[in-house]
CSV table of C-alpha atoms and ligand atoms in Angstrom, one decimal:
chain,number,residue,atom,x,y,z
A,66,UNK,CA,-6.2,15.8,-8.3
A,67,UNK,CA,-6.9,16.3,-4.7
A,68,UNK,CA,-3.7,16.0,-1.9
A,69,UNK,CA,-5.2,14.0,0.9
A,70,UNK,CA,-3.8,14.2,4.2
A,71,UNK,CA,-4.1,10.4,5.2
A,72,UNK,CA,-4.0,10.4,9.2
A,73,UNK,CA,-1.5,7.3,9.1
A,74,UNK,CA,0.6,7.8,6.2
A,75,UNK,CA,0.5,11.7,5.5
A,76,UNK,CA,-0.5,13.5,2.0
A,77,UNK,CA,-0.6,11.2,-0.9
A,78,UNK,CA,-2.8,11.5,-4.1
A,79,UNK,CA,-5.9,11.1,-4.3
A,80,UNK,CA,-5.5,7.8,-6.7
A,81,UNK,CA,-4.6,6.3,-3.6
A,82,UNK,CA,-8.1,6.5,-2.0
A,83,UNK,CA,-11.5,5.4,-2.7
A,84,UNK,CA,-14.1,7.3,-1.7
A,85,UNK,CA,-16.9,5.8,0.6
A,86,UNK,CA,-19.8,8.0,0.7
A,87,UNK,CA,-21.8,10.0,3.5
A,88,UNK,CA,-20.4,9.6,7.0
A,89,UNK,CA,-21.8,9.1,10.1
A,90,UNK,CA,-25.3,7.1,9.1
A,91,UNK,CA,-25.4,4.7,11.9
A,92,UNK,CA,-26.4,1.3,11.8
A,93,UNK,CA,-30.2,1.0,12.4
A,94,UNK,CA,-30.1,-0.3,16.2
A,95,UNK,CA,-32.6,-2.5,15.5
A,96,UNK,CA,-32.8,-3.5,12.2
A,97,UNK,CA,-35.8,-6.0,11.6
A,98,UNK,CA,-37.7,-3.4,13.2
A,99,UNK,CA,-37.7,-1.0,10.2
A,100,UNK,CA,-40.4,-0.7,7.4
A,101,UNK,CA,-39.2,-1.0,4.0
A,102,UNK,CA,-39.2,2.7,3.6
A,103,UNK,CA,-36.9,3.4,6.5
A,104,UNK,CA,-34.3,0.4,5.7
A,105,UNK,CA,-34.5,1.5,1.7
A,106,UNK,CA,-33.8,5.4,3.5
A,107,UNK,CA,-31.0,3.6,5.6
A,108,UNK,CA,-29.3,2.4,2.6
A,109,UNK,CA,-30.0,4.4,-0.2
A,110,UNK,CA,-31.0,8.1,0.5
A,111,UNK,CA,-27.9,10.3,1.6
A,112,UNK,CA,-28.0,14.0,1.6
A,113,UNK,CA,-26.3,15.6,-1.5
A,114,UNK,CA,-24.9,18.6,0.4
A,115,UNK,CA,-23.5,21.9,-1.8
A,116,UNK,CA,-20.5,23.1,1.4
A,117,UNK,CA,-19.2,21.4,3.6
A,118,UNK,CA,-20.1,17.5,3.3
A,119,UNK,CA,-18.6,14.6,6.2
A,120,UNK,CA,-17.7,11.4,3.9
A,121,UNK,CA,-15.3,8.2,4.4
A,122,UNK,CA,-12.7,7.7,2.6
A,123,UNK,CA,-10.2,4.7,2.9
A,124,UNK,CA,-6.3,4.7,1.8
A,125,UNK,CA,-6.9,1.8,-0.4
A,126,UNK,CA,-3.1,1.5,-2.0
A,127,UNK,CA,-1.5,2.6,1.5
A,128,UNK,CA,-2.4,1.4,5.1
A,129,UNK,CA,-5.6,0.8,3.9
A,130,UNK,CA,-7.3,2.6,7.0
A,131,UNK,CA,-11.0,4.6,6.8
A,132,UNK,CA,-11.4,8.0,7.9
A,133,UNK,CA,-13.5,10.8,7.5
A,134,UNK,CA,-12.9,14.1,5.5
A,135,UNK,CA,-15.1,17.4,5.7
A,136,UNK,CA,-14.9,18.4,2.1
A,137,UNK,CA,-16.2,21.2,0.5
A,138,UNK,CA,-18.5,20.1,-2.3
A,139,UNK,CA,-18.3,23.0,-4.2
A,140,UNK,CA,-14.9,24.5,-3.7
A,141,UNK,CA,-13.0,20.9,-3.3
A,142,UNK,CA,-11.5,22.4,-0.3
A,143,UNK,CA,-10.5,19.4,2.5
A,144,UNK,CA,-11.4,21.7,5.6
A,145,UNK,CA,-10.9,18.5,8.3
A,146,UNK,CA,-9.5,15.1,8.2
A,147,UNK,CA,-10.5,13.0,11.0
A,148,UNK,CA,-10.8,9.5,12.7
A,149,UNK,CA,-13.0,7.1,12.5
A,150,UNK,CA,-15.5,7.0,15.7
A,151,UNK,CA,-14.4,10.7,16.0
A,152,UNK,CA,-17.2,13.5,15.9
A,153,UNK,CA,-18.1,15.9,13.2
A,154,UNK,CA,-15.9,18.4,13.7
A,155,UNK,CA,-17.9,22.3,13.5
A,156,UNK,CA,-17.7,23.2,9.9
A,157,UNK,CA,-16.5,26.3,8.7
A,158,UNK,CA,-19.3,28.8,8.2
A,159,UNK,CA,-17.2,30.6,5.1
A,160,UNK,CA,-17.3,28.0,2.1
A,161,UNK,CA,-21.1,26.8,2.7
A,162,UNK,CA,-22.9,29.5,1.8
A,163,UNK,CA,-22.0,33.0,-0.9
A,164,UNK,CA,-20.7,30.9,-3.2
A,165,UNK,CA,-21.6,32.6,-6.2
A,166,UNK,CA,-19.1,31.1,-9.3
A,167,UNK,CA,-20.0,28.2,-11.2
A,168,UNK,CA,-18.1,25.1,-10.3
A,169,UNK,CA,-16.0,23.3,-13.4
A,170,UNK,CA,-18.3,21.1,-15.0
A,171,UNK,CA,-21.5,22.4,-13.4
A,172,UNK,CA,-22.8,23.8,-16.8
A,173,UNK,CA,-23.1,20.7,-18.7
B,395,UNK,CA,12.9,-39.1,8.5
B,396,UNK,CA,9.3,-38.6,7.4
B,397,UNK,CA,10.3,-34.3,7.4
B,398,UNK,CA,13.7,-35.5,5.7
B,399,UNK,CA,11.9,-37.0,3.0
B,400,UNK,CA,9.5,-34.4,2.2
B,401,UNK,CA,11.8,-31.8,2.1
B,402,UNK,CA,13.5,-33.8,-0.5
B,403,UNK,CA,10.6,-34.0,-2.3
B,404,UNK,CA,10.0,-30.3,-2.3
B,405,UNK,CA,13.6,-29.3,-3.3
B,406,UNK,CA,12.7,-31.9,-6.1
B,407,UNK,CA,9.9,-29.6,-7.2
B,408,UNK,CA,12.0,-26.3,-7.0
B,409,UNK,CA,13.7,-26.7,-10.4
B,410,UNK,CA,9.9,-26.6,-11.3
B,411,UNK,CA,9.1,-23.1,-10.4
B,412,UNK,CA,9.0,-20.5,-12.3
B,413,UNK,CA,8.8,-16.9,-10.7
B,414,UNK,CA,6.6,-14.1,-11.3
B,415,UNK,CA,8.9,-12.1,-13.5
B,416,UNK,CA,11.6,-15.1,-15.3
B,417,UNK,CA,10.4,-14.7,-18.7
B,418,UNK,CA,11.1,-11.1,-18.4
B,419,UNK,CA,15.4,-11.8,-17.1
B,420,UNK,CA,16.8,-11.3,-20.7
B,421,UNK,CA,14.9,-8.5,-21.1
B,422,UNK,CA,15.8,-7.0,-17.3
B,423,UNK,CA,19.7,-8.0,-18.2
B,424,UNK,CA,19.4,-6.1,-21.6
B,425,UNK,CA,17.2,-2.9,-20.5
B,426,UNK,CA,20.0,-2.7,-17.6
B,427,UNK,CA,22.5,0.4,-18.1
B,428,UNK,CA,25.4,-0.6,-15.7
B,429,UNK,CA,26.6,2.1,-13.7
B,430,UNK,CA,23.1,4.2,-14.8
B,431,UNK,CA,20.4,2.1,-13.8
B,432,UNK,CA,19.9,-1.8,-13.4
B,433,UNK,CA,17.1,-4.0,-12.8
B,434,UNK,CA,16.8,-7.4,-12.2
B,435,UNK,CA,14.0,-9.9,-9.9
B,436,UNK,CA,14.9,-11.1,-6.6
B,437,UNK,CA,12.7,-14.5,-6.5
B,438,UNK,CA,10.8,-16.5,-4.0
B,439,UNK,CA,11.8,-14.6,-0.9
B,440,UNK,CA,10.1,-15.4,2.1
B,441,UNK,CA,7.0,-13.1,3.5
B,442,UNK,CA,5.0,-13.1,6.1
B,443,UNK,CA,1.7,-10.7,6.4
B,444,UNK,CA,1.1,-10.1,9.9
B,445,UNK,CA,-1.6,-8.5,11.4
B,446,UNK,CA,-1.8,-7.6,15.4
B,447,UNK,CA,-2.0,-4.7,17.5
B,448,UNK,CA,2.3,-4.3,18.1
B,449,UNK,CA,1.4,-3.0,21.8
B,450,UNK,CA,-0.2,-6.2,22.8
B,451,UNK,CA,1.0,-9.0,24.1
B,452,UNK,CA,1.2,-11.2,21.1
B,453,UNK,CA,2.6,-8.0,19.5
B,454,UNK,CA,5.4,-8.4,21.7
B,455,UNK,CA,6.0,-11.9,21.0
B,456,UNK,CA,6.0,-11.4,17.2
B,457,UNK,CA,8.0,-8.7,17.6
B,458,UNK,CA,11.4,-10.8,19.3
B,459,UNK,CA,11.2,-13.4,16.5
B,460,UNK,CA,10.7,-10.6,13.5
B,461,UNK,CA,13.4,-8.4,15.0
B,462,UNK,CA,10.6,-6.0,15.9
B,463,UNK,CA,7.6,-4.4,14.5
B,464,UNK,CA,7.5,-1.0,12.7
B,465,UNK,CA,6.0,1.8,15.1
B,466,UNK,CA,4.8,4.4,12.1
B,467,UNK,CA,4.7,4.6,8.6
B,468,UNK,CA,7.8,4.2,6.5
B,469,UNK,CA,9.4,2.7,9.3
B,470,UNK,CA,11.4,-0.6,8.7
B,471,UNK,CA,12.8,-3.1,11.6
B,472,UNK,CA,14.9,-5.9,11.7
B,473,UNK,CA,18.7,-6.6,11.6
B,474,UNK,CA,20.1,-8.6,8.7
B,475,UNK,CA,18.0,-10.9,6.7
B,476,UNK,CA,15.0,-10.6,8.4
B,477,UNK,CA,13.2,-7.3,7.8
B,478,UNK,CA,9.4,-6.1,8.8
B,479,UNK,CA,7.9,-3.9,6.7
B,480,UNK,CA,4.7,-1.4,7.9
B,481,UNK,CA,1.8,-1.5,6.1
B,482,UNK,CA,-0.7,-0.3,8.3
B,483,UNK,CA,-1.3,0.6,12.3
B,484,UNK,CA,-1.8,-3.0,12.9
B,485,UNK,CA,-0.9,-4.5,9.6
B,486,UNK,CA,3.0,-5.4,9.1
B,487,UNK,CA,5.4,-7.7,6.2
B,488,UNK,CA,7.7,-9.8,7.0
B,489,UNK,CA,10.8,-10.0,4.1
B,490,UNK,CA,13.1,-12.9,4.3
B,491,UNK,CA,15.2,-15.2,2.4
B,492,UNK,CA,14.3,-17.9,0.5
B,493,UNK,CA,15.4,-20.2,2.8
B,494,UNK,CA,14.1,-19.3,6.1
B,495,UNK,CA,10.7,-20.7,4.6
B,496,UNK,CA,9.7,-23.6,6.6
B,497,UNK,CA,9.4,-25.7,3.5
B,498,UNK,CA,12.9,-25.3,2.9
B,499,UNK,CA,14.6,-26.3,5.9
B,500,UNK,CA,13.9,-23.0,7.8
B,501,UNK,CA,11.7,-22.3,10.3
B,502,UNK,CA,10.3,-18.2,10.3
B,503,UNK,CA,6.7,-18.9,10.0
B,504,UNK,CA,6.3,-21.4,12.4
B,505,UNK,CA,7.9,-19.5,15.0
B,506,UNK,CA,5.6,-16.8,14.3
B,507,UNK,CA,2.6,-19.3,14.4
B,508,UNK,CA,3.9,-20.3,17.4
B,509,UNK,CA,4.6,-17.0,19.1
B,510,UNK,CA,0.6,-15.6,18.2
B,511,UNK,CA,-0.5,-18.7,19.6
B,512,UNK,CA,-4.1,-18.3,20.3
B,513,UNK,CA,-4.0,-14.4,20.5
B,514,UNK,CA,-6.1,-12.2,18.8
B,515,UNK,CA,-4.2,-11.6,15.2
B,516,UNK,CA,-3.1,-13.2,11.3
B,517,UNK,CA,0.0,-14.3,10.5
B,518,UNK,CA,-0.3,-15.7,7.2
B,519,UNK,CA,2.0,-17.2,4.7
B,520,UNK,CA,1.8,-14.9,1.4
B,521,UNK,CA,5.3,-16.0,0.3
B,522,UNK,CA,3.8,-16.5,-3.5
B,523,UNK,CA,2.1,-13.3,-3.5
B,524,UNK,CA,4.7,-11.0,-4.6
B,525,UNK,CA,7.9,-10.9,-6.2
B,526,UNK,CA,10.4,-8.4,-5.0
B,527,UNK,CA,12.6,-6.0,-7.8
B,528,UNK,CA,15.7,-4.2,-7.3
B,529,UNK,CA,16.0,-1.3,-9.2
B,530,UNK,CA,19.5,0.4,-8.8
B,531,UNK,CA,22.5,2.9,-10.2
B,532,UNK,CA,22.4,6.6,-10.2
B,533,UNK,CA,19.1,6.9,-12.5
B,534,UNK,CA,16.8,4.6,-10.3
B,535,UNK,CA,14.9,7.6,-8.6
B,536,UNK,CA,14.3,9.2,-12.0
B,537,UNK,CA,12.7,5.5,-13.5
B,538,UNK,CA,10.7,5.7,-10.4
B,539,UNK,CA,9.9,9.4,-10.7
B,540,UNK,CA,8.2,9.1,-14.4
B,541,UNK,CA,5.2,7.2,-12.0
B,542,UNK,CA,5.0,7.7,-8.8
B,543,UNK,CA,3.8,10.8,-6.9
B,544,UNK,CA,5.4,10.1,-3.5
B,545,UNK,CA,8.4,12.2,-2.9
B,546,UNK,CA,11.2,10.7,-4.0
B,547,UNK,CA,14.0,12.8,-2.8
B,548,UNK,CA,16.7,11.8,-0.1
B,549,UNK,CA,16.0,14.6,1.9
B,550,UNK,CA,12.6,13.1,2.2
B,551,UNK,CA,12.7,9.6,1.5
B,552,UNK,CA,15.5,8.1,3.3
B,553,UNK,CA,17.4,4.6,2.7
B,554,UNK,CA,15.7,2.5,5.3
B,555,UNK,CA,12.3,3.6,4.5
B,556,UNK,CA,9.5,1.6,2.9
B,557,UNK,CA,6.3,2.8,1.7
B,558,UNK,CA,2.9,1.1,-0.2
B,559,UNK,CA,2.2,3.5,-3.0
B,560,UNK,CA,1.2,3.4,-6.3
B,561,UNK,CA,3.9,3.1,-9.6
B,562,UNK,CA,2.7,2.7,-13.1
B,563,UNK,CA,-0.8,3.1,-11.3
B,564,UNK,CA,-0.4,-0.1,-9.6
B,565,UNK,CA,-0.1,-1.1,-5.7
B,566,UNK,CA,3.4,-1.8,-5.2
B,567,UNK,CA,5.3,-1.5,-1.6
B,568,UNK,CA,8.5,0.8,-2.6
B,569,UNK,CA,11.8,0.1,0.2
B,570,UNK,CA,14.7,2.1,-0.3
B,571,UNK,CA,17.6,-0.1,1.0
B,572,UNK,CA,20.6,2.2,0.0
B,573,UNK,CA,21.0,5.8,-1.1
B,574,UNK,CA,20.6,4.3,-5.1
B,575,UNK,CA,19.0,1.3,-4.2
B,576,UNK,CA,15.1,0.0,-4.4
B,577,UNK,CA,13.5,-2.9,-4.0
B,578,UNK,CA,9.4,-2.7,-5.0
B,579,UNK,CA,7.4,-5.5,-4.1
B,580,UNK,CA,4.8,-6.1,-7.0
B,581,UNK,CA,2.0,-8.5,-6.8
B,582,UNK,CA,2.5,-11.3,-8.7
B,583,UNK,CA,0.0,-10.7,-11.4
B,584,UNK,CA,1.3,-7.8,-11.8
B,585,UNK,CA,5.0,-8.6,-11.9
B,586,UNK,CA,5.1,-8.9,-15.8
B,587,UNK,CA,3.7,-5.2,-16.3
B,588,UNK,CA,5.3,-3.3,-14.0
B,589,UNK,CA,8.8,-5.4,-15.1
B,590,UNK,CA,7.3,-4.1,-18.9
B,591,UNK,CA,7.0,-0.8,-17.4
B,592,UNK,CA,10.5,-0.3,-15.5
B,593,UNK,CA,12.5,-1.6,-18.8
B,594,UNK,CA,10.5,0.9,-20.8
B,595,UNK,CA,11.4,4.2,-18.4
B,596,UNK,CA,15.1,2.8,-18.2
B,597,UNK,CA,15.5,3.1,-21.8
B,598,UNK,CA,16.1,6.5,-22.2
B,599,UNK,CA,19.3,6.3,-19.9
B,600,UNK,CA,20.7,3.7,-22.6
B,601,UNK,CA,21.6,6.9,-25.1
B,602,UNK,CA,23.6,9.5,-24.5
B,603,UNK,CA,22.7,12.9,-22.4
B,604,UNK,CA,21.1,15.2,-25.3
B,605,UNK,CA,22.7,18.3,-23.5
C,713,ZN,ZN1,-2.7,5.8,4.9
């Protein structure tokens, strides 16, 4: 169970929150513009990061507000918690890379 | 005379209702420990869901007929009867009684119609879409405690705070009104479970202490 440190409401379980994938893919600015290939990319293909990762996730039983989260996808660990229309912030270097355990579950 | 007569006709229609939890009274009345822990359903009061940015203007205006709007989280505002509840940055209930509903001779929704106006916001009439319980006695926090994470502690959660969380792994908006008092706002779907649910962690409290 992760403790996630809502930016309205403070830390409250994670059964609180849904998670709402990959942050920061803009809108295509022009969307009848795209080929089939680049609005399928647009909605489908997200980057499946092992370290740090940016994704939304909104407080679904609490103020029900999105925000982002740079979570490590290997460790778990929440290394940010930010707003909405805010920047990536610079993630830590330590955590991405010399990870040299086995996650739980990874084996299957 | 035309109003007069249809709020005859609704008071007709009140000994019609049924609320979302009176099939479960006998069973509230008879899971209740008095002095330990009681439970029972508060019916049809009055709510409001309002949703505007509290700094604006029509914030403002909302704000002098609910009594004010809650600044942050867990705050609650209001004097009396009429209490506003936060549920989000811009996102606030209004708890009232019964009769303060405008079909019932009162008139809190209309005056916070009126005092929106044309203004960017919502205020919406969601009277019907939860019933409110009071839990109370000396073993309320511990029922509450068996399912829900918050922290439940006075030294944290203080009378006069109200929170949306989860209990029994359902949404429910949890106020603490006195230092062994709670009311949880279900909605009303889910009034008959969670009711289930509250009589079956109060029973313990019904047999003695096993030292
Ligand atoms: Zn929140």
């Amino acid at each position: 169970m992760l403790l996630i440190s809502c930016p309205n409401c403070g830390p409250r379980d994670e059964t609180e929150f849904h998670y709402g994938g990959q942050a920061h893919v803009a809108y295509p600015e022009n969307p009848a513009a795209l080929s089939d290939r680049e609005w399928a990319e647009y909605l489908f293909y997200r980057d499946n990061t092992k370290g740090a990762f940016a994704e939304r996730w909104v407080h679904s039983t609490g103020c029900r507000q999105w925000f982002n989260m740079l979570r490590d996808t290997v460790s778990y660990e929440i290394q940010s918690i930010y707003r909405m229309g805010e920047p990536r912030p610079d993630a830590a270097p330590a955590g991405t890379a010399t990870i040299t355990t086995s996650p739980e579950g990874a084996q299957k | 005379m035309a109003e007069t007569a249809a709020l005859a006709h609704v008071n007709g229609l009140r000994a019609a209702r049924r609320s979302p939890a009176s099939h479960l009274a006998e069973a509230f009345a008879a899971g209740s420990v008095p002095g330990t822990v009681t439970l029972k359903e508060i019916p049809y009061q009055a709510m409001v869901g309002i949703r505007v940015e509290r700094t604006s203007d029509a914030g403002t205006r909302l704000a002098s007929v609910a009594g004010g709007l809650p600044a942050t989280c867990g705050e609650v505002t209001g004097t009396g009867s009429v209490n506003a509840l936060w549920l989000g940055p811009a996102e606030f209930l209004i708890v009232a009684p019964e009769e303060s509903h405008d079909s019932l001779g009162g008139s809190l929704i209309g005056d916070l119609t009126a005092a929106l106006g044309a203004d960017e916001g919502q205020v919406v009439d969601l009277s019907a879409n939860r019933t409110t319980f009071e839990l109370s006695g000396s073993r309320a926090r511990a029922v509450l405690e068996k399912s829900c994470s918050l922290d439940l502690h006075p030294r944290t959660f203080k009378a006069g705070t109200a929170l949306a969380t989860e209990i029994g792994h359902i949404p429910v908006v949890l106020w603490k009104t006195g230092e062994e008092t709670f009311r949880l706002f279900p909605r009303a779907s889910f009034a008959d479970y969670l009711g289930r649910w509250l009589v079956d962690s109060m029973r313990e409290y019904a047999s003695p202490e096993v030292p």
